[in-house]
mmCIF file of N, CA and C in Angstrom:
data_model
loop_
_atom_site.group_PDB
_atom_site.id
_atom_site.type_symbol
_atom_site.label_atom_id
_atom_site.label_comp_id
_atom_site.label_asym_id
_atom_site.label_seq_id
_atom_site.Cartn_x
_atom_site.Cartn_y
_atom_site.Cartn_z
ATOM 1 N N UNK A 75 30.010 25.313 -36.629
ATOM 2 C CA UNK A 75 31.179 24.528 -36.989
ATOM 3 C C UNK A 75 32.426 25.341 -36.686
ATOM 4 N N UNK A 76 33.456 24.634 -36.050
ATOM 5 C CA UNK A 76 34.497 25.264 -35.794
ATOM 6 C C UNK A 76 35.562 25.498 -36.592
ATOM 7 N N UNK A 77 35.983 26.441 -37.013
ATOM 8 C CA UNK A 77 37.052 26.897 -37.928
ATOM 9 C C UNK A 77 37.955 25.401 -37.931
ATOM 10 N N UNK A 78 38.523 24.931 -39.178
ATOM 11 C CA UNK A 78 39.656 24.417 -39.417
ATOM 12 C C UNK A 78 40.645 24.889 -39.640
ATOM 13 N N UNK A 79 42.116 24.012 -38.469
ATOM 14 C CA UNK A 79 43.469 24.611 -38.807
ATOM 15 C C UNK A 79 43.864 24.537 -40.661
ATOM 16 N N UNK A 80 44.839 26.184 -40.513
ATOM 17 C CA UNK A 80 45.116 25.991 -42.240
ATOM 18 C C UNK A 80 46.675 26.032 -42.051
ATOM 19 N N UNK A 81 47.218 26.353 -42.922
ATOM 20 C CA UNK A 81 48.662 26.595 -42.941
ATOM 21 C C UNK A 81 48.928 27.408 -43.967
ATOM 22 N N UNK A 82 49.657 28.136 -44.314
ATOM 23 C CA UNK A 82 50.068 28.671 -45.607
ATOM 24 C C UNK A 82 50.809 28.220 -46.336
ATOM 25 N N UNK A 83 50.681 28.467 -47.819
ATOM 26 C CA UNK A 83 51.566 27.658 -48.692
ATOM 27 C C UNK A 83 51.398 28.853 -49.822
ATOM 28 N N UNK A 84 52.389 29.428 -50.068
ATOM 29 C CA UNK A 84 52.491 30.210 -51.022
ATOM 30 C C UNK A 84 51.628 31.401 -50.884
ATOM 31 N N UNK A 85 51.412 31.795 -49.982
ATOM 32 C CA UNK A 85 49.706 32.953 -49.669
ATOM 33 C C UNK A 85 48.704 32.334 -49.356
ATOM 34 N N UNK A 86 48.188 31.275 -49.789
ATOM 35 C CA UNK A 86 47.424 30.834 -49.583
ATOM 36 C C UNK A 86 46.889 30.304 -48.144
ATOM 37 N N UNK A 87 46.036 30.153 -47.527
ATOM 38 C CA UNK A 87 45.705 29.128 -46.480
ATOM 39 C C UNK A 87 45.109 28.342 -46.881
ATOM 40 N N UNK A 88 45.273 26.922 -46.379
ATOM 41 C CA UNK A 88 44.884 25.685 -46.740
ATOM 42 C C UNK A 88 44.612 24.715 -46.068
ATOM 43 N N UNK A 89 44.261 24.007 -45.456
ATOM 44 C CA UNK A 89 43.881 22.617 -44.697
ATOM 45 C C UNK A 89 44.349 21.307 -44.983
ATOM 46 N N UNK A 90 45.010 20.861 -44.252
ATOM 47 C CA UNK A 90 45.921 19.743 -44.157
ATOM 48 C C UNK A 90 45.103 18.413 -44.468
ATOM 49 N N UNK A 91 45.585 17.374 -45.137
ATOM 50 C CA UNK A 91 44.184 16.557 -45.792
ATOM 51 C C UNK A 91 43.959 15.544 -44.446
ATOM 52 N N UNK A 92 45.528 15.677 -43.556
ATOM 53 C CA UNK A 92 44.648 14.770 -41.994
ATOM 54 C C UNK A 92 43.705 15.619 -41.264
ATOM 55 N N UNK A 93 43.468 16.652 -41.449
ATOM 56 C CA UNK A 93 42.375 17.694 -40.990
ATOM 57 C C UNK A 93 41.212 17.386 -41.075
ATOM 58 N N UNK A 94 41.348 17.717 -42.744
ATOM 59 C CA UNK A 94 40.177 17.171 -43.665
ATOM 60 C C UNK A 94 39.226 15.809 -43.053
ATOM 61 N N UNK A 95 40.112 14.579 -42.941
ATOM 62 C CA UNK A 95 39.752 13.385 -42.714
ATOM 63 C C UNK A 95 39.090 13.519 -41.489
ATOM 64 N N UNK A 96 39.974 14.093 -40.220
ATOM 65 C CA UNK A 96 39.493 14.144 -38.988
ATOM 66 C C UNK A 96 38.183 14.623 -38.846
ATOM 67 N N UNK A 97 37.992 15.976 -39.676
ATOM 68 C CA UNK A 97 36.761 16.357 -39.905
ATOM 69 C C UNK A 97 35.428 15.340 -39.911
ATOM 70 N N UNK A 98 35.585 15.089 -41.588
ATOM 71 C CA UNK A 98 34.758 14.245 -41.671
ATOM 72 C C UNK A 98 34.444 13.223 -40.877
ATOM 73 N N UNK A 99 35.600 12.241 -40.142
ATOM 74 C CA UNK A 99 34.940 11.514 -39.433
ATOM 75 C C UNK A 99 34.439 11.353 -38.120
ATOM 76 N N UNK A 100 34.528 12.883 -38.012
ATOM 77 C CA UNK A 100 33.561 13.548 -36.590
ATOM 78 C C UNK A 100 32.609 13.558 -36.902
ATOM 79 N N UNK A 101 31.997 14.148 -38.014
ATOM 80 C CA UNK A 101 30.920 14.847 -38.802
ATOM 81 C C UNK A 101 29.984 13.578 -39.549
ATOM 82 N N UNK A 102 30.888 12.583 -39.895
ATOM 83 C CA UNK A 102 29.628 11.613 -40.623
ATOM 84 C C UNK A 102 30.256 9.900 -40.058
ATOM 85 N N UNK A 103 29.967 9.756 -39.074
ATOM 86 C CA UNK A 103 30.684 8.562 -38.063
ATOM 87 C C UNK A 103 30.386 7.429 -39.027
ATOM 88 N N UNK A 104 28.934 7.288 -39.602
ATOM 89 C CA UNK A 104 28.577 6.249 -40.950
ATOM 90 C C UNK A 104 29.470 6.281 -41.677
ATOM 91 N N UNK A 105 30.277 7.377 -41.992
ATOM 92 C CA UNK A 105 30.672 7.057 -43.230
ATOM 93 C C UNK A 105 32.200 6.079 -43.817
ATOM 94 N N UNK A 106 32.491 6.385 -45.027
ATOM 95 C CA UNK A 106 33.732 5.664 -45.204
ATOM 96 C C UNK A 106 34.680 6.208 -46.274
ATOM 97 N N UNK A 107 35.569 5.996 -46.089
ATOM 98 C CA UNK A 107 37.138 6.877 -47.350
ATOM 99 C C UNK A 107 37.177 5.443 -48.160
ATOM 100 N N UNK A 108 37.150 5.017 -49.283
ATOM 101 C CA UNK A 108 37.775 3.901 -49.879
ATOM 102 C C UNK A 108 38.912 5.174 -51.010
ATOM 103 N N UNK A 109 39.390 4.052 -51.179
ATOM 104 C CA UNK A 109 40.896 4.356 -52.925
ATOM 105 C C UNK A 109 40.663 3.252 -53.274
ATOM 106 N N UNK A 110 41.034 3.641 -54.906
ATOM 107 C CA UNK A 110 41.458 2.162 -55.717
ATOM 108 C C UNK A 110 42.503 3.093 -56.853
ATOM 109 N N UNK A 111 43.936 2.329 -56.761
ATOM 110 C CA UNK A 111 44.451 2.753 -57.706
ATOM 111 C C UNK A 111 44.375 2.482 -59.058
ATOM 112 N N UNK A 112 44.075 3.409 -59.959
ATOM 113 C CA UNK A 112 43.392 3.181 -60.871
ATOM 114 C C UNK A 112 44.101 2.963 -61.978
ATOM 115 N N UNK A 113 45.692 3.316 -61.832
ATOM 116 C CA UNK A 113 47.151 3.212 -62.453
ATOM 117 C C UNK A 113 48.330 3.447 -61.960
ATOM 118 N N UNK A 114 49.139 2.517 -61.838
ATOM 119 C CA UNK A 114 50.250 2.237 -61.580
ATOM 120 C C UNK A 114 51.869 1.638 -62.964
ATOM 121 N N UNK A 115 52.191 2.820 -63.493
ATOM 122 C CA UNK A 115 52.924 2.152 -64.345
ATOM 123 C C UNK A 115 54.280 2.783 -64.049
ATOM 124 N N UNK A 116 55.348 2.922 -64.635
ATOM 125 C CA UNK A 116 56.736 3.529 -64.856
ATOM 126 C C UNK A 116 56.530 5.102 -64.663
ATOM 127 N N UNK A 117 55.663 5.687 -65.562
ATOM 128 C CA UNK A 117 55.209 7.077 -65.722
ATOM 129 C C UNK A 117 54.534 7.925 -64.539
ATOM 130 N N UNK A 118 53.281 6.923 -63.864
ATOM 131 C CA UNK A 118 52.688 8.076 -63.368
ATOM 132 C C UNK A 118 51.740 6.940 -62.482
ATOM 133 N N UNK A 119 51.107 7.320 -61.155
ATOM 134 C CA UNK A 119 49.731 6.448 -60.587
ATOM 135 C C UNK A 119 48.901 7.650 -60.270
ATOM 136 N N UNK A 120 47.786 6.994 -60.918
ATOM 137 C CA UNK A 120 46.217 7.248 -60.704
ATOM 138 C C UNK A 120 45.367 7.055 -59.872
ATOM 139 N N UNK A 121 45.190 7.627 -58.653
ATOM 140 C CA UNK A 121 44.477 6.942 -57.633
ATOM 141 C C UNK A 121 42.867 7.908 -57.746
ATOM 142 N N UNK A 122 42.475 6.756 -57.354
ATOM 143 C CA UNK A 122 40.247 7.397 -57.189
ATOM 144 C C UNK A 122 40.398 7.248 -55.520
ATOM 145 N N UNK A 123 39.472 8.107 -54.976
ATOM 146 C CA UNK A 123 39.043 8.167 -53.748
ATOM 147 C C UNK A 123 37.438 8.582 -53.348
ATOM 148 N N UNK A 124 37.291 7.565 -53.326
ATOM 149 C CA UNK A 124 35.704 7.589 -52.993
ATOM 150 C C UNK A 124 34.952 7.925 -51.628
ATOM 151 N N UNK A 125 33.894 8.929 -51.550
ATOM 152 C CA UNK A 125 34.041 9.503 -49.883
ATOM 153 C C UNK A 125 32.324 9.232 -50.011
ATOM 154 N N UNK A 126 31.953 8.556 -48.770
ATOM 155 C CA UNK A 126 30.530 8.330 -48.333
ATOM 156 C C UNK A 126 30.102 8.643 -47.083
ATOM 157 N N UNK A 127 29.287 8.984 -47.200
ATOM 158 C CA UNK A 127 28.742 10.071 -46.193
ATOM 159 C C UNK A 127 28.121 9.168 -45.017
ATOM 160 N N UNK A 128 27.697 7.959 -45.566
ATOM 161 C CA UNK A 128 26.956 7.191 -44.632
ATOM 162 C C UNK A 128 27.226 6.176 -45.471
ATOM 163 N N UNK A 129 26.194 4.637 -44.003
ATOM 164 C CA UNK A 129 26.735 3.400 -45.241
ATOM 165 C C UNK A 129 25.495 2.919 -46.153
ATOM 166 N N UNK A 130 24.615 3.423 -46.624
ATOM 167 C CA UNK A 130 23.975 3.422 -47.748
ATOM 168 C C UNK A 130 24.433 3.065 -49.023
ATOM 169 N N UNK A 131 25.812 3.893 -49.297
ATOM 170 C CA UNK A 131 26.733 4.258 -50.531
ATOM 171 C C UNK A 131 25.542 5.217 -51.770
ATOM 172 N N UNK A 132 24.520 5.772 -50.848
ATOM 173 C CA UNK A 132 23.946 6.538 -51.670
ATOM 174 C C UNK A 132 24.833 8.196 -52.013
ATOM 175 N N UNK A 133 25.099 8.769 -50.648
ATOM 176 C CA UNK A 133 25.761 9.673 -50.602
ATOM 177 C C UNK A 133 26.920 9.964 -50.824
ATOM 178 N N UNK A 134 27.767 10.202 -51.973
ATOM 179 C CA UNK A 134 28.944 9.868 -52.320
ATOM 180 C C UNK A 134 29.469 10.965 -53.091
ATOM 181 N N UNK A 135 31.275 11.259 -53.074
ATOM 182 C CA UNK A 135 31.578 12.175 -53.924
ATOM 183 C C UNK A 135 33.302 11.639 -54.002
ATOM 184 N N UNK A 136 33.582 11.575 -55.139
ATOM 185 C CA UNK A 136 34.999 11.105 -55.385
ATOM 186 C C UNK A 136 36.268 12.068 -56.382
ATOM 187 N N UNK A 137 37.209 11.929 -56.243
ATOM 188 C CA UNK A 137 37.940 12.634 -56.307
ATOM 189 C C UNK A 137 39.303 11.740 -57.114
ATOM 190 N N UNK A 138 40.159 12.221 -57.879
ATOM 191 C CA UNK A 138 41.206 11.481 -58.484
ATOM 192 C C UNK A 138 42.424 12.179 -58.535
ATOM 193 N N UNK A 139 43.470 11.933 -58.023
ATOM 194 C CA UNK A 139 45.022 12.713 -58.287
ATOM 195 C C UNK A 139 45.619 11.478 -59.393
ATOM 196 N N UNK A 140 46.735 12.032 -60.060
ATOM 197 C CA UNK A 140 47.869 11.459 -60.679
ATOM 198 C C UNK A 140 49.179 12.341 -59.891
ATOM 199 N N UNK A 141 50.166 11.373 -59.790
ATOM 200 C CA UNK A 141 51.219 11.570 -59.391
ATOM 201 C C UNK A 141 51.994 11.324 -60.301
ATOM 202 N N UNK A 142 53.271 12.137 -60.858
ATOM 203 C CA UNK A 142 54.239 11.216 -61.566
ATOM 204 C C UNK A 142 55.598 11.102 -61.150
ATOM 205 N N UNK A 143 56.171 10.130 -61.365
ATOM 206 C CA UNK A 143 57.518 9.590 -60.934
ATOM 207 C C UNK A 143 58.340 10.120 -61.097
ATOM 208 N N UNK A 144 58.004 11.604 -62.433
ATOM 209 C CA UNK A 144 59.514 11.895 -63.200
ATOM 210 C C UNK A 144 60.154 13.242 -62.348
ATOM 211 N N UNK A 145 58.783 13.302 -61.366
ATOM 212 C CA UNK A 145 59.044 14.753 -60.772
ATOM 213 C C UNK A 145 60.007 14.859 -59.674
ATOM 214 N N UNK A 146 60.160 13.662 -59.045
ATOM 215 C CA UNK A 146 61.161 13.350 -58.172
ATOM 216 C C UNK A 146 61.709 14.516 -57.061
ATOM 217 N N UNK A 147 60.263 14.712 -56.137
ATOM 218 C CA UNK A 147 59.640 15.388 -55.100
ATOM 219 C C UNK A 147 59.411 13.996 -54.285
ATOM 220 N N UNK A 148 58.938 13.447 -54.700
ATOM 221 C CA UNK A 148 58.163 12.268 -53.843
ATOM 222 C C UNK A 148 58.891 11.029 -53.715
ATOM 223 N N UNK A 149 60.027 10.902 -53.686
ATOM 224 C CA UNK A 149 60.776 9.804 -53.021
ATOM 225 C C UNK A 149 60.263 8.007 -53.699
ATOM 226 N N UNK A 150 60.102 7.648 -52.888
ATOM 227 C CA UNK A 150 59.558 6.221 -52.972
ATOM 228 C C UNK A 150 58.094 5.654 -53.245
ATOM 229 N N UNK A 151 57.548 7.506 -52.652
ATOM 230 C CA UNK A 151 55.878 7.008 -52.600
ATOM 231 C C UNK A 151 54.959 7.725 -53.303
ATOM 232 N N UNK A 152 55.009 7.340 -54.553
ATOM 233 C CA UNK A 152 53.775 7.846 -55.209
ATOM 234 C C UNK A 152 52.826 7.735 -55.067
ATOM 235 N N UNK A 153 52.573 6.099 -54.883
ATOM 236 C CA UNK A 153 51.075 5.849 -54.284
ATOM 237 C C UNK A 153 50.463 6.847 -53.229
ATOM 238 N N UNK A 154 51.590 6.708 -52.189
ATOM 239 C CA UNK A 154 50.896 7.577 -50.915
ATOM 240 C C UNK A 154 50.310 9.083 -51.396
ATOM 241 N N UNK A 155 51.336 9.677 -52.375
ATOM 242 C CA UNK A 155 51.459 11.117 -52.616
ATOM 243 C C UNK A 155 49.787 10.991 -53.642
ATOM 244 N N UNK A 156 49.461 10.613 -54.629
ATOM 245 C CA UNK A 156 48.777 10.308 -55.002
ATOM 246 C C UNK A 156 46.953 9.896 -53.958
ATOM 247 N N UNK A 157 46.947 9.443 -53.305
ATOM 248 C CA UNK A 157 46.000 8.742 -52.638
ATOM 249 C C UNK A 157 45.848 9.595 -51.284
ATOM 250 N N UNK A 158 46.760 10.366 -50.876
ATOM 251 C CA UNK A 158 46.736 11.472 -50.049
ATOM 252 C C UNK A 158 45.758 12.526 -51.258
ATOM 253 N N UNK A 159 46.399 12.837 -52.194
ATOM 254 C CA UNK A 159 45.784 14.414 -52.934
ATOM 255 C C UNK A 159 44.549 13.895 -53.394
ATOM 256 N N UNK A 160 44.337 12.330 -53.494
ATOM 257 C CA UNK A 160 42.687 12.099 -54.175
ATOM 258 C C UNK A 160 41.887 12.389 -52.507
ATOM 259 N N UNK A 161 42.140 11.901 -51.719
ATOM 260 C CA UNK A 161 41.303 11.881 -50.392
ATOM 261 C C UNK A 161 41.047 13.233 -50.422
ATOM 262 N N UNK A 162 42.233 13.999 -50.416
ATOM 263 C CA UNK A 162 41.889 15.549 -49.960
ATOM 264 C C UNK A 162 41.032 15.816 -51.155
ATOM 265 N N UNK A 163 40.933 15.716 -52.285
ATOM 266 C CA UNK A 163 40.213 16.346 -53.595
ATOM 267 C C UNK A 163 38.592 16.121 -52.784
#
């Protein structure tokens, strides 16, 4: 397997979550990314991201971010900001 591009962020190296995606859908052509936002209010959205390996839906592993509104980093799009960090989770 070939190294994935990272970037740094604070010291760290890290992998970009369109990386991530690209990855996977080299790696498991069956498979599929779903989200469902799981909350959307004034405060904060909750997004689930569900990752399947194939289309069985036996093979599966999911992941959840919250975003909140009050932090006002993220402009207009919480959802996105949210549903981006569950995919990558």
């Amino acid at each position: 397997m070939d190294k994935l591009p990272t970037i740094n962020i604070k010291g760290n190296e890290y992998v970009m979550v369109k990386d991530r995606v690209l990855f996977f859908v080299e790696n498991y052509p069956k498979g599929s990314i779903r989200t469902e936002i799981v909350r959307d209010d004034e405060k904060s959205v909750v997004v689930k991201a569900t990752v399947y390996r194939d289309h069985t839906l036996n093979n599966f592993a999911t992941g959840h971010s919250e975003a909140y509104r009050s932090s006002g980093n993220m402009g207009n799009v919480p959802v996105e900001v949210a549903e981006t960090s569950a995919v990558g989770r």
